Structures are given as C-alpha cells and as structure tokens.
Coordinates of C-alpha atoms in Angstrom, one line a residue:
M1 CA -93.5 149.0 23.9
K2 CA -93.7 148.6 20.1
V3 CA -93.1 151.1 17.3
N4 CA -94.9 150.8 14.0
W5 CA -93.6 152.8 11.0
S6 CA -95.8 152.9 7.9
F7 CA -94.4 154.3 4.7
S8 CA -95.5 154.6 1.1
G9 CA -94.0 152.8 -1.9
I10 CA -94.6 150.4 -4.7
F11 CA -95.3 146.6 -4.5
Q12 CA -93.9 144.6 -7.4
R13 CA -93.9 140.9 -8.5
R14 CA -90.8 139.7 -10.3
S15 CA -90.2 136.5 -12.2
D16 CA -87.4 134.3 -10.9
L17 CA -87.7 131.4 -13.3
A18 CA -89.4 131.3 -16.7
C19 CA -90.0 127.7 -17.8
T20 CA -89.1 127.3 -21.5
S21 CA -90.9 124.0 -21.9
A22 CA -94.6 123.5 -22.6
P23 CA -97.0 125.5 -20.3
T24 CA -97.6 123.9 -17.0
A25 CA -100.7 123.6 -14.8
P26 CA -100.6 125.1 -11.3
A27 CA -98.6 122.9 -8.9
E28 CA -101.7 122.0 -6.8
L29 CA -103.7 121.0 -9.9
A30 CA -100.8 119.1 -11.5
D31 CA -100.3 117.2 -8.2
L32 CA -104.0 116.3 -8.1
L33 CA -103.9 115.0 -11.7
H34 CA -100.9 112.9 -11.0
Q35 CA -102.4 111.4 -7.8
T36 CA -105.7 110.7 -9.6
Q37 CA -103.9 109.1 -12.5
A38 CA -101.8 106.9 -10.2
V39 CA -104.9 105.6 -8.4
A40 CA -106.7 105.1 -11.7
S41 CA -103.8 103.0 -13.0
Q42 CA -104.0 100.6 -10.1
H43 CA -107.7 100.0 -10.9
Y44 CA -107.3 99.8 -14.7
G45 CA -109.0 103.2 -15.3
R46 CA -106.3 104.4 -17.6
S47 CA -108.0 106.6 -20.1
P48 CA -109.1 110.3 -20.0
H49 CA -112.7 109.0 -20.3
H50 CA -112.3 106.9 -17.1
L51 CA -110.7 109.7 -15.2
R52 CA -113.7 111.9 -16.0
Q53 CA -116.4 109.4 -15.2
S54 CA -115.0 107.6 -12.2
Y55 CA -112.5 109.9 -10.5
G56 CA -114.2 113.2 -9.9
W57 CA -113.4 115.2 -13.0
Q58 CA -116.9 115.4 -14.4
G59 CA -116.9 119.2 -14.2
L60 CA -114.5 119.3 -17.2
T61 CA -115.1 118.3 -20.7
E62 CA -112.8 115.5 -22.0
P63 CA -110.9 117.9 -24.3
A64 CA -110.3 120.3 -21.4
L65 CA -109.1 117.4 -19.2
I66 CA -106.7 116.3 -21.9
D67 CA -105.3 119.9 -22.2
L68 CA -104.7 119.9 -18.4
L69 CA -103.0 116.5 -18.6
K70 CA -100.7 117.9 -21.3
Q71 CA -99.8 120.9 -19.1
A72 CA -99.3 118.7 -16.0
H73 CA -96.9 116.4 -17.9
A74 CA -95.3 119.2 -19.9
V75 CA -95.8 117.5 -23.3
P76 CA -96.7 119.3 -26.5
A77 CA -98.9 116.6 -28.1
E78 CA -101.8 114.4 -26.9
A79 CA -100.1 111.3 -28.2
D80 CA -97.2 111.8 -25.8
L81 CA -99.6 111.1 -22.9
Y82 CA -100.4 107.6 -24.0
Q83 CA -98.5 104.3 -23.5
V84 CA -100.8 102.7 -26.2
P85 CA -102.0 105.6 -28.4
G86 CA -104.5 103.4 -30.3
L87 CA -106.3 102.5 -27.1
R88 CA -105.6 105.9 -25.5
W89 CA -104.1 104.2 -22.4
L90 CA -102.3 106.8 -20.3
K91 CA -98.8 106.2 -19.3
P92 CA -98.6 104.8 -15.7
V93 CA -97.3 107.3 -13.1
S94 CA -96.2 106.9 -9.5
T95 CA -98.0 108.3 -6.5
Q96 CA -95.0 110.7 -6.1
P97 CA -95.5 113.1 -9.0
M98 CA -92.4 114.5 -10.8
L99 CA -93.6 118.0 -11.4
Q100 CA -92.0 120.1 -14.2
P101 CA -90.5 123.4 -13.0
G102 CA -93.0 126.1 -13.3
Q103 CA -93.1 129.9 -13.0
T104 CA -92.0 131.2 -9.7
Y105 CA -91.9 134.8 -8.4
S106 CA -90.2 137.1 -5.9
Y107 CA -91.9 140.1 -4.3
Q108 CA -90.5 143.4 -3.2
F109 CA -91.6 146.8 -1.9
T110 CA -89.6 149.8 -3.0
S111 CA -89.9 152.7 -0.6
S112 CA -90.7 156.2 -1.9
V113 CA -89.5 157.7 1.5
L114 CA -86.0 156.1 1.6
L115 CA -84.1 156.5 -1.6
D116 CA -83.2 153.1 -3.3
Y117 CA -84.5 151.2 -0.2
I118 CA -86.1 147.8 -1.3
L119 CA -87.7 145.3 1.0
Q120 CA -87.7 141.7 -0.1
L121 CA -91.0 140.1 0.8
S122 CA -92.1 136.5 1.2
P123 CA -95.0 135.3 -0.9
D124 CA -97.2 134.8 2.2
D125 CA -96.6 138.3 3.5
P126 CA -100.0 139.5 4.8
Q127 CA -99.3 143.0 3.6
L128 CA -99.0 142.0 0.0
P129 CA -102.0 143.4 -2.0
R130 CA -104.2 140.6 -3.4
P131 CA -104.2 139.8 -6.2
I132 CA -100.8 141.1 -7.1
T133 CA -99.8 141.0 -10.8
A134 CA -96.8 142.0 -12.8
E135 CA -98.0 145.6 -12.8
P136 CA -96.6 147.8 -10.0
I137 CA -99.1 148.7 -7.2
T138 CA -98.8 151.8 -5.0
G139 CA -99.4 151.1 -1.3
I140 CA -98.3 151.3 2.3
Y141 CA -96.0 148.9 4.2
T142 CA -95.7 148.8 8.0
V143 CA -92.7 147.5 9.9
Q144 CA -92.7 146.9 13.6
L145 CA -89.8 147.6 16.0
T146 CA -89.5 146.0 19.4
N147 CA -86.7 147.0 21.8
S148 CA -85.0 148.8 18.8
E149 CA -84.9 145.6 16.7
I150 CA -87.1 144.7 13.8
D151 CA -89.0 141.5 13.1
A152 CA -88.2 139.8 9.8
I153 CA -87.5 143.1 7.9
A154 CA -84.1 144.9 8.2
L155 CA -84.2 148.7 8.3
P156 CA -81.0 150.7 8.0
D157 CA -79.3 150.8 11.4
Q158 CA -79.3 154.5 11.7
L159 CA -83.0 154.9 10.8
R160 CA -84.0 152.1 13.1
E161 CA -82.2 153.6 16.1
T162 CA -83.6 157.1 15.3
L163 CA -87.2 155.9 15.1
W164 CA -87.0 153.9 18.3
S165 CA -85.3 156.6 20.2
E166 CA -87.8 159.3 19.1
A167 CA -90.8 157.1 20.0
K168 CA -89.4 156.0 23.4
T169 CA -88.5 159.6 24.3
S170 CA -91.9 161.0 23.2
W171 CA -93.7 158.4 25.3
Q172 CA -91.5 158.8 28.4
N173 CA -92.0 162.6 28.3
L174 CA -95.8 162.3 28.5
S175 CA -97.3 163.2 31.9
S176 CA -99.4 160.6 33.7
Q177 CA -102.5 162.6 32.8
E178 CA -101.7 162.5 29.1
R179 CA -101.0 158.7 29.3
I180 CA -104.4 158.2 30.9
R181 CA -106.0 160.3 28.2
C182 CA -104.4 158.0 25.5
A183 CA -105.7 154.9 27.3
M184 CA -109.2 156.3 27.6
Q185 CA -109.3 157.0 23.9
S186 CA -108.6 153.3 23.3
Y187 CA -111.1 150.5 23.8
S188 CA -108.5 147.7 24.1
Q189 CA -105.7 146.7 26.4
Q190 CA -103.2 148.6 24.1
I191 CA -102.5 152.3 24.0
S192 CA -101.6 153.8 20.6
M193 CA -100.3 157.3 20.0
P194 CA -99.2 158.9 16.7
L195 CA -95.9 160.6 16.6
P196 CA -94.2 163.1 14.2
A197 CA -92.8 161.2 11.2
P198 CA -91.0 161.8 7.9
E199 CA -93.1 162.9 4.9
S200 CA -95.3 160.2 3.4
S201 CA -95.0 158.0 6.5
Q202 CA -96.7 157.5 9.8
L203 CA -95.0 156.6 13.2
T204 CA -97.1 155.1 16.0
V205 CA -96.0 153.9 19.5
T206 CA -98.1 151.1 21.0
V207 CA -97.9 150.4 24.8
E208 CA -99.7 147.7 26.8
L209 CA -101.7 148.9 29.8
S210 CA -99.6 146.5 31.9
E211 CA -96.6 148.7 31.1
L212 CA -98.0 151.7 32.9
S213 CA -97.4 152.4 36.6
S214 CA -99.8 150.7 39.1
D215 CA -101.4 154.1 40.0
E216 CA -102.0 154.9 36.3
Q217 CA -103.5 151.4 35.8
T218 CA -105.8 151.8 38.8
A219 CA -106.9 155.3 37.7
I220 CA -107.9 153.9 34.3
R221 CA -109.9 151.1 35.9
V222 CA -111.7 153.6 38.2
L223 CA -112.5 155.9 35.2
R224 CA -113.8 152.9 33.1
Q225 CA -115.7 151.3 36.0
P226 CA -117.2 154.1 38.2
H227 CA -118.1 153.5 41.9
W228 CA -114.7 151.9 42.5
P229 CA -114.7 150.9 46.2
E230 CA -111.3 152.2 47.3
M231 CA -108.5 154.2 45.9
T232 CA -105.3 155.8 47.2
A233 CA -104.8 159.5 47.4
A234 CA -102.4 159.3 44.4
V235 CA -104.9 157.5 42.3
Q236 CA -107.7 159.9 43.3
E237 CA -105.5 162.8 42.3
L238 CA -105.0 161.3 38.8
V239 CA -108.7 160.6 38.4
E240 CA -109.7 164.1 39.4
A241 CA -107.1 165.7 37.1
Y242 CA -108.3 163.7 34.2
E243 CA -112.0 164.5 34.8
A244 CA -111.3 168.2 35.2
T245 CA -109.5 168.3 31.8
Y246 CA -110.8 165.6 29.6
R247 CA -114.1 164.2 30.7
Y248 CA -116.7 164.5 27.9
V249 CA -119.8 166.4 29.2
L250 CA -123.1 165.6 27.6
T251 CA -124.9 168.9 27.0
E252 CA -127.9 170.1 25.1
N253 CA -125.7 171.1 22.2
S254 CA -123.5 167.9 22.1
Q255 CA -123.7 165.3 19.4
Q256 CA -125.1 162.7 21.7
T257 CA -128.1 164.8 22.8
A258 CA -128.8 166.8 19.7
N259 CA -132.4 166.8 18.6
P260 CA -134.2 164.5 18.3
R261 CA -133.4 163.3 21.8
L262 CA -133.7 159.7 23.0
N263 CA -136.3 160.5 25.7
Q264 CA -138.6 161.9 22.9
L265 CA -138.9 158.5 21.3
K266 CA -142.4 157.0 21.8
I267 CA -144.3 153.7 21.0
A268 CA -147.9 153.9 19.8
V269 CA -149.6 151.2 21.9
E270 CA -152.2 149.8 19.5
Q271 CA -152.4 146.1 20.4
E272 CA -153.2 143.8 23.3
Q273 CA -150.4 142.3 25.3
A274 CA -148.8 139.5 23.3
V275 CA -145.4 137.8 23.0
Q276 CA -144.0 135.9 20.1
W277 CA -141.0 133.6 21.0
V278 CA -137.9 133.6 18.7
I279 CA -136.1 130.3 19.5
G280 CA -133.8 128.4 17.2
R281 CA -130.6 128.5 15.2
G282 CA -129.4 130.0 12.0
N283 CA -130.2 132.8 9.6
R284 CA -133.9 131.9 9.1
C285 CA -134.5 132.4 12.8
N286 CA -132.2 134.9 14.6
R287 CA -130.9 136.9 11.7
S288 CA -134.3 137.0 10.0
A289 CA -136.0 138.4 13.1
I290 CA -133.4 141.0 13.8
E291 CA -133.0 142.1 10.2
S292 CA -136.8 142.5 9.9
I293 CA -136.9 144.9 12.8
I294 CA -134.1 147.0 11.3
T295 CA -135.5 147.1 7.8
E296 CA -139.1 147.9 8.8
A297 CA -138.1 150.8 11.1
K298 CA -139.4 154.1 9.9
Q299 CA -138.7 156.5 12.8
F300 CA -135.9 155.3 15.0
L301 CA -133.8 152.3 16.0
C302 CA -132.4 151.5 19.5
V303 CA -129.8 148.7 19.6
S304 CA -127.9 147.0 22.5
S305 CA -125.5 144.2 21.9
F306 CA -122.6 143.0 24.1
I307 CA -120.6 142.5 20.9
I308 CA -121.2 144.0 17.4
E309 CA -119.1 142.3 14.8
D310 CA -121.5 141.2 12.0
Q311 CA -120.7 143.4 9.1
Q312 CA -123.9 142.6 7.2
I313 CA -126.0 143.8 10.2
A314 CA -123.7 146.9 10.6
E315 CA -124.1 147.8 7.0
L316 CA -127.9 147.5 7.3
I317 CA -127.9 149.7 10.4
C318 CA -125.8 152.3 8.5
Q319 CA -128.2 152.3 5.6
K320 CA -131.2 152.9 7.9
A321 CA -129.3 155.6 9.8
A322 CA -129.5 157.8 6.7
T323 CA -133.3 157.5 6.5
L324 CA -134.6 157.4 10.1
P325 CA -135.7 160.9 11.3
Q326 CA -135.3 160.1 15.0
G327 CA -131.9 158.5 14.7
V328 CA -130.1 155.3 15.6
W329 CA -128.9 154.7 19.2
I330 CA -126.5 151.9 20.1
L331 CA -125.2 150.5 23.4
T332 CA -122.3 148.1 23.5
D333 CA -119.3 147.0 25.6
L334 CA -115.9 148.0 24.4
N335 CA -114.0 146.4 27.2
A336 CA -111.9 143.6 25.5
K337 CA -111.0 142.0 28.8
R338 CA -114.6 141.4 29.8
L339 CA -115.3 140.3 26.3
G340 CA -112.8 137.5 26.7
K341 CA -113.9 136.3 30.1
L342 CA -117.6 136.6 30.4
D343 CA -119.3 135.5 27.3
Q344 CA -117.1 134.2 24.5
Q345 CA -119.0 133.4 21.4
I346 CA -118.7 130.1 19.5
E347 CA -117.1 131.7 16.5
I348 CA -114.2 133.2 18.5
S349 CA -113.3 130.3 20.8
Q350 CA -109.9 130.0 19.2
P351 CA -107.1 132.6 19.6
D352 CA -106.7 133.4 15.9
L353 CA -110.4 133.6 15.4
Y354 CA -110.7 135.8 18.5
Q355 CA -108.2 138.2 17.0
H356 CA -110.2 138.2 13.8
A357 CA -113.4 138.9 15.8
N358 CA -111.7 142.0 17.4
W359 CA -110.8 143.2 13.9
L360 CA -114.5 142.7 12.8
K361 CA -115.7 144.6 15.9
R362 CA -113.4 147.5 15.1
E363 CA -114.5 147.6 11.5
C364 CA -118.2 147.6 12.5
L365 CA -117.6 150.5 14.9
R366 CA -115.8 152.5 12.2
Q367 CA -118.7 151.9 9.9
L368 CA -121.3 153.0 12.5
V369 CA -119.4 156.0 13.6
D370 CA -118.9 157.1 10.0
A371 CA -122.7 156.8 9.5
K372 CA -123.2 159.3 12.4
V373 CA -124.8 156.6 14.6
Q374 CA -124.8 157.6 18.3
I375 CA -122.9 155.0 20.4
Q376 CA -122.2 154.7 24.1
S377 CA -120.3 152.0 26.0
G378 CA -120.6 150.5 29.4
R379 CA -121.0 147.2 31.2
F380 CA -123.8 146.3 28.7
H381 CA -124.7 142.6 28.3
L382 CA -128.1 143.5 27.1
K383 CA -129.3 142.2 23.7
T384 CA -132.3 144.2 22.4
I385 CA -133.4 145.7 19.1
I386 CA -136.2 148.3 19.3
S387 CA -138.0 150.3 16.6
E388 CA -141.4 152.0 16.7
Q389 CA -142.7 148.9 14.9
A390 CA -141.4 146.0 16.9
A391 CA -138.8 145.0 19.5
Y392 CA -136.6 142.0 20.3
L393 CA -135.2 141.0 23.7
G394 CA -133.2 137.9 24.2
S395 CA -129.8 136.2 24.1
C396 CA -128.7 137.0 20.5
N397 CA -125.7 139.2 20.0
L398 CA -124.9 140.9 16.7
T399 CA -122.2 138.3 15.8
G400 CA -121.8 135.7 13.2
G401 CA -122.1 132.9 15.8
S402 CA -125.3 134.2 17.5
L403 CA -127.0 135.1 14.2
S404 CA -126.1 131.9 12.2
L405 CA -124.8 129.2 14.5
N406 CA -125.9 129.3 18.2
L407 CA -129.1 128.2 19.7
E408 CA -130.6 131.5 20.9
A409 CA -133.9 132.4 22.6
G410 CA -135.7 135.7 22.7
M411 CA -139.1 137.4 22.6
L412 CA -140.7 139.6 19.9
V413 CA -143.3 142.2 20.8
Q414 CA -145.2 144.7 18.6
Q415 CA -146.8 148.0 19.7
N416 CA -148.1 146.7 23.0
P417 CA -147.4 147.7 26.6
L418 CA -144.3 145.3 26.7
H419 CA -142.9 147.1 23.7
A420 CA -143.4 150.6 25.3
S421 CA -141.9 149.4 28.6
L422 CA -138.8 147.9 26.8
L423 CA -138.1 151.3 25.1
Q424 CA -138.5 153.0 28.5
R425 CA -135.9 150.6 30.0
F426 CA -133.5 151.3 27.1
Q427 CA -133.9 155.1 27.6
T428 CA -133.1 154.7 31.4
I429 CA -130.1 152.5 30.8
W430 CA -128.7 154.9 28.1
Q431 CA -128.9 157.9 30.5
Q432 CA -127.8 156.2 33.7
S433 CA -125.4 153.4 32.9
S434 CA -123.2 154.6 30.1
T435 CA -119.5 155.1 31.0
E436 CA -118.1 156.0 27.6
V437 CA -119.2 157.8 24.5
I438 CA -117.8 156.8 21.0
L439 CA -117.0 159.7 18.7
P440 CA -115.4 159.9 15.2
A441 CA -111.6 160.7 15.2
R442 CA -108.9 161.2 12.6
S443 CA -106.7 158.4 14.0
Q444 CA -105.5 155.0 13.1
E445 CA -108.5 153.4 14.9
G446 CA -111.0 155.9 13.4
I447 CA -112.9 156.3 16.7
L448 CA -112.4 158.3 19.9
V449 CA -113.6 156.8 23.2
R450 CA -114.3 159.5 25.9
S451 CA -115.6 158.8 29.4
V452 CA -118.8 160.2 30.7
Q453 CA -120.2 160.4 34.2
P454 CA -123.0 157.9 34.7
S455 CA -125.7 158.2 37.4
L456 CA -124.6 157.7 41.0
N457 CA -127.4 155.2 41.3
P458 CA -127.5 152.8 38.3
P459 CA -131.0 151.4 37.6
D460 CA -132.0 148.3 39.5
F461 CA -135.6 148.3 38.5
A462 CA -138.3 145.6 38.3
I463 CA -141.1 147.4 36.6
N464 CA -144.4 145.7 35.9
T465 CA -145.7 146.0 32.4
D466 CA -149.0 144.7 33.6
S467 CA -150.2 142.1 36.1
S468 CA -148.4 139.3 34.3
G469 CA -145.2 140.8 32.8
I470 CA -142.1 142.2 34.3
F471 CA -138.5 143.2 33.3
L472 CA -135.7 142.3 35.7
T473 CA -132.1 143.3 36.0
P474 CA -129.5 140.7 37.1
S475 CA -129.8 141.5 40.8
T476 CA -133.6 141.7 40.7
Y477 CA -133.8 138.5 38.7
Y478 CA -131.6 136.8 41.3
R479 CA -133.8 138.0 44.2
D480 CA -137.0 137.1 42.3
L481 CA -135.8 133.7 41.4
H482 CA -134.8 133.0 45.0
R483 CA -138.3 134.0 46.2
E484 CA -140.1 131.9 43.6
L485 CA -138.0 128.8 44.2
S486 CA -138.5 129.0 48.0
D487 CA -142.0 127.8 47.9
F488 CA -142.1 126.0 44.5
R489 CA -142.6 122.3 44.1
G490 CA -142.3 120.7 40.7
Q491 CA -140.1 120.4 37.6
V492 CA -137.5 123.1 36.8
W493 CA -136.0 123.7 33.4
I494 CA -132.8 125.7 33.1
Y495 CA -131.1 126.7 29.7
S496 CA -127.9 128.6 30.1
R497 CA -124.4 129.0 28.5
S498 CA -122.8 128.8 32.0
F499 CA -124.0 127.7 35.4
N500 CA -123.0 129.2 38.8
P501 CA -126.1 129.5 41.0
G502 CA -124.3 130.5 44.2
V503 CA -124.7 129.1 47.6
K504 CA -128.3 130.3 48.3
L505 CA -129.8 129.1 45.0
Q506 CA -127.7 125.9 45.0
G507 CA -129.4 124.9 48.3
L508 CA -132.8 125.4 46.8
L509 CA -131.9 123.4 43.7
N510 CA -130.6 120.4 45.7
S511 CA -134.0 119.1 46.5
P512 CA -136.0 116.1 45.2
L513 CA -139.1 118.4 45.5
R514 CA -137.7 120.4 42.6
P515 CA -136.2 118.0 39.9
I516 CA -133.8 120.1 37.8
R517 CA -133.2 119.5 34.1
L518 CA -130.1 121.7 33.2
Y519 CA -129.5 122.3 29.5
L520 CA -126.0 123.6 29.3
N521 CA -123.7 124.6 26.5
A522 CA -121.7 121.4 25.6
E523 CA -118.4 123.3 25.6
N524 CA -118.8 124.4 29.3
Q525 CA -118.3 122.1 32.2
P526 CA -119.6 123.3 35.6
R527 CA -117.1 123.0 38.4
F528 CA -119.6 121.8 40.9
L529 CA -122.8 120.1 40.0
S530 CA -125.0 118.3 42.4
S531 CA -126.1 114.7 41.7
M532 CA -129.7 116.0 42.1
I533 CA -129.4 118.0 38.9
Q534 CA -129.7 116.2 35.5
R535 CA -127.3 117.8 33.0
F536 CA -128.0 117.7 29.2
P537 CA -125.3 119.2 26.9
I538 CA -126.5 121.1 23.8
R539 CA -124.1 122.1 21.1
N540 CA -123.6 125.9 20.8
L541 CA -126.3 126.7 23.3
H542 CA -126.4 130.4 24.0
A543 CA -130.1 130.7 25.2
K544 CA -130.9 131.9 28.7
V545 CA -134.2 130.6 29.9
T546 CA -135.5 129.4 33.3
I547 CA -138.9 127.8 33.7
L548 CA -140.6 126.7 37.0
G549 CA -143.4 124.3 35.9
D550 CA -146.5 126.3 34.8
R551 CA -145.9 128.9 37.4
V552 CA -143.3 131.3 36.0
A553 CA -140.8 131.6 33.2
Y554 CA -137.8 133.9 32.6
I555 CA -136.2 134.6 29.3
G556 CA -133.5 137.1 28.2
G557 CA -129.8 137.7 28.2
I558 CA -128.8 136.7 31.8
N559 CA -127.0 133.4 32.3
F560 CA -127.8 131.2 35.3
S561 CA -124.5 132.5 36.8
F562 CA -124.7 134.9 39.7
E563 CA -121.1 135.7 40.7
P564 CA -120.6 139.4 41.6
S565 CA -119.1 140.4 38.2
A566 CA -122.1 139.1 36.4
L567 CA -124.6 140.8 38.8
A568 CA -122.9 144.1 38.0
L569 CA -123.6 143.9 34.3
T570 CA -126.5 145.8 32.7
D571 CA -128.9 143.3 31.3
L572 CA -132.6 142.4 31.3
M573 CA -134.7 139.3 31.8
Y574 CA -138.5 139.1 31.0
K575 CA -140.6 137.3 33.6
T576 CA -144.1 135.9 32.7
T577 CA -146.7 134.1 34.8
Q578 CA -149.1 133.6 31.8
I579 CA -149.7 129.9 31.6
Q580 CA -150.2 130.0 27.8
E581 CA -146.9 131.8 27.2
I582 CA -145.0 129.4 29.5
Q583 CA -146.4 126.3 27.8
Q584 CA -145.6 127.8 24.3
L585 CA -142.1 128.5 25.5
R586 CA -141.6 125.0 26.8
Q587 CA -143.0 123.5 23.6
Q588 CA -140.6 125.5 21.4
L589 CA -137.6 124.7 23.5
S590 CA -138.4 121.0 23.6
R591 CA -137.5 120.8 19.9
F592 CA -133.9 121.3 20.8
S593 CA -133.8 119.5 24.1
P594 CA -132.3 115.9 24.4

C-alpha cells in the first residue's frame, strides 16, 4: 500500500552563490568551447576565425563567438584571450577545462497547509515547475509514504504517522464489495481511493491488485472477463453482490445509448466493390490515411484501437466530436496486463517508455471523455476507423509507433458494400462484446470505468460482403485458413509481428508442397521454427497479412499466432479471392520484403 499526500504551497528558486567576476557562459557551453579550443590548438587552428570555420561554430558571428569566449574564460577584455594579441592567437588550453564558478541555485517548496514547513528540493525533482525563475510559483507538491516512511522527503513524524494510520484504517474498513468497486473503477493493476484530508490538500491510498485476497482478485477477473469457466461459491457471492449494486445498465436514457444511437448509423452505398491497400511506414502513409478519414467525416465516426496514446489523433477526434451530429464511438482495451503481454508497440519496448505510454493513454482518455466521446472497453484488438465517407481496417493502432514508425498494412474502402459491412460488424461488436463503459468522473484519474453485461454469445461471424469478400474473427480466420491450406499447393507469404501457428497449422506448413516465406518482426524470435520455413526479419514489422499464391489473401489485425488467449480477442481479418486484389497486395508488400 502507498499513500500520496498532495498539498498546496509555493515553489521558489534561491541563489546559493553569486559569482562576482565577469559573467560566465553556461557550464555545458563553456566546457564545449574549452574542448573545441583544445583540439584546435593541437591542429594550429588558434584564432576565433579558425574556430568558426573549421570546428562547428558557423552558426555564430565572429563577434558573438568572441563574447562567448570571454564569458567562458571569465575575462573582461578581448585582448586577455590572446597569447599573441597582434596575431589574435588564442591562449592554449588543456582538454580538462578549468571552469570559473558560476551561479548556482537551491530550490524549495513552502507549504501553505503546514505553518513554516519548507521542503528542500533537488534541481532534478520532476515536480519542479518548468521553467522556474526567481519569481515564486504557486503549485501542488505530492509526497509518497510507504509503510509509514517517506521516500526522500521528511514530513514531521506526527503528521506522517497520522496520515499513514488514517489511510490504512480507511482501507481496512472497506468491505470486499467496496474494494471490488474501487478496482472496477480503475483500468490498471492499481486501485486508488481518495480519503478525507486537511484543507488545501488531497490524500489518496493506492493498493496493488495483488494485495487483495485471492477471492477478491478472482471476482475482479470474472467481472472483467465474463464467461469465466469456474468459480467458488465465495467468489460467485462477491460477483453477484457487485452486479446487484454497481453494474452499469445501458438503458434508452443512458449516456451511451442517447440519440443518435449507434444502430441508426448508415452507409450510402454508391460505388462498386473496390479496395485500396494502405501499406507502408510513417506519417505520409498510416497517419495520413487515418487523419483523412477523421477530418473528412461529416456525420459520425467509429473508432477501434487496441491502444490510444497519440495525442495529435486524440485532439483531432475531440475537435470532430463537437461537429458530428451522429457522434463519435470508440472501442479500446483498458487492461494494462494484456497490453503488456500481447502486442507491445515498438515505442514502448523499454520500461521507462512503457510507463510514459501509459501516461499518454490516460491523457488521451481524459481528453476524449471530456469531449463527451462515447467509449467502451473489452478484449478489443480491432483496428478500424469508420465514417460515412470511408473506412480503414488493418494493423495500425493509434500510437506514435504505429502511425510514424512501424510497417503497417491495411485496407481503405469508400461507400461500397465492404464499407457498409464493416460498419455493421462494428455495431455488432459494440453491442455484444463490450465489458466496460468509460464515463467522466471527478477523480484523480478523471474517468470512471464501470462494467456492463455483454452478450452471452459474443459474435463469431464470417459474413460475406459479396462472392469475393468476407470478414473473419480470430476463430473463423483460423478455421478458414486451415481449410484453405489443406488442399493448397504453392507459395505462401506470411507477414506477422509474432508467429505461433499451433499444432494443426504447423503440420500443414511443414511441407515442400507449400514453400513458406515468413516475414517476421526482427525483434521477435519464434521458439520453434521448422527448417521448411524461410524466415526474413523486418525491422518494426507490425503488419498482419497471409497470402496463398493467387488463390486467397487475408489482411487485418490478427497475428499468425493462434494460442487460446489470442483467439479470445475481438478482431477482424479481411479475406479476398479477387486475383487482382491479391496481386496488388503482393506487389505493394514486395517493396518492404528482403
């Protein structure tokens, strides 16, 4: 358990040492000038002119460079820089600069809650406002207590003990039902609960899910993932008690179904069946295609993304939400544990960047909720953007990595039967597969996550759009792929971020009758790979495409990984048997294939 206490006060910067000599350049700049001058001396480039022309200072005029040299050496006159003033030869310096003492500062936070209480802060304290000047700045500072002790900052003993005791007692006095309610209002592995606090301050207790009892943890898993196979009588009692008191019921008058309703959205089919492939990297490809759909929408916008953490896209959606008469509807996955295991993006592969990505995700959700966008959560791995003008289905998430870095693959359709069918699939998924609804809340997170009851029979459709096009879920994709491979003879191309075909498909892939070219994300190494399969690593590959000669092609958001957890996700794959579409898809992918 952790306790955070946030209180108001004033940040101040104070001078520790005022240098009385000539003004000095910043330490980093002074060091750079010294090092440059030392290297130049060894190569007989000993004048300001030589420093500018040959050692990277062309961005400055010569008088400006001379002024900086004077500051770095703390001398009042230009002549003091030179060993031979007539030739303007600079004095030689060593590679270890002897910097003059400069201005240094200390930082402090004076509490307005505790009389005469001052915190001494380090210059790199992340809570310092930036930039901080000599002028006082009013703000909030947060200290964290763990096991009644504080990290780095010392609170008065009596206050520390009081805060910790009150927080611990408040949490322990909660019933199991109330603890589960707090957990269901969070979308992470941490539970935060505000507590009564002194005036002008805020007290919050934070508990990891792992600190709850085993029955409470299981009840939360059941509520977040319906259709749980087995549960004890104690767990069932906790689940039923929560549902009877707190479950959010979608009604005709609720926010999520207020007119206009999602099932009223329609596509005007005005064009012949046609597909445009969106394959490539960077802003000109992925971001451009998705931003165009958003900006050109005039009636409604339906969005599904496993992760939403691109603030530029979030701001664009918020702007459109104020103008679209039929609203904005968003599906996403708020389960942080699944986010970490199933489909980590390139930009969050390191722990510190992963933490930053979670912050971006939270900020984007706050923006969208504040804009009155309707959001639901579930096991959504689907990546689609749909308006009445056009629609995208593919592998691209609304993240910086997907939009700007990864190799992604998707399809673009406009006012044709595929477009109308994709909207129908989104409507069905919204109604039958959502497990949580996201609402605005006056809390530290700014959002409230409440569970909803999904359909007892989640969609497992394979609906034909016409004789040559079909949308598949993970399980129907797996079954269809197995059927197609069974009697296929020829070249197979597989593009995937991960590879786990399972026993049945592995047997069909291990055949000289079906030579396999596997294009796999370079960072991922499959545990078992047959010698019959040629593997070609591609940097930052996130596309999901499978092609069987000229017979059939699949493209969408489903990896070539069919373990049970992946098959349980909500996702779509487009299947085509049109030879022209297949050949165009192969041709575009070949530009990125080794």
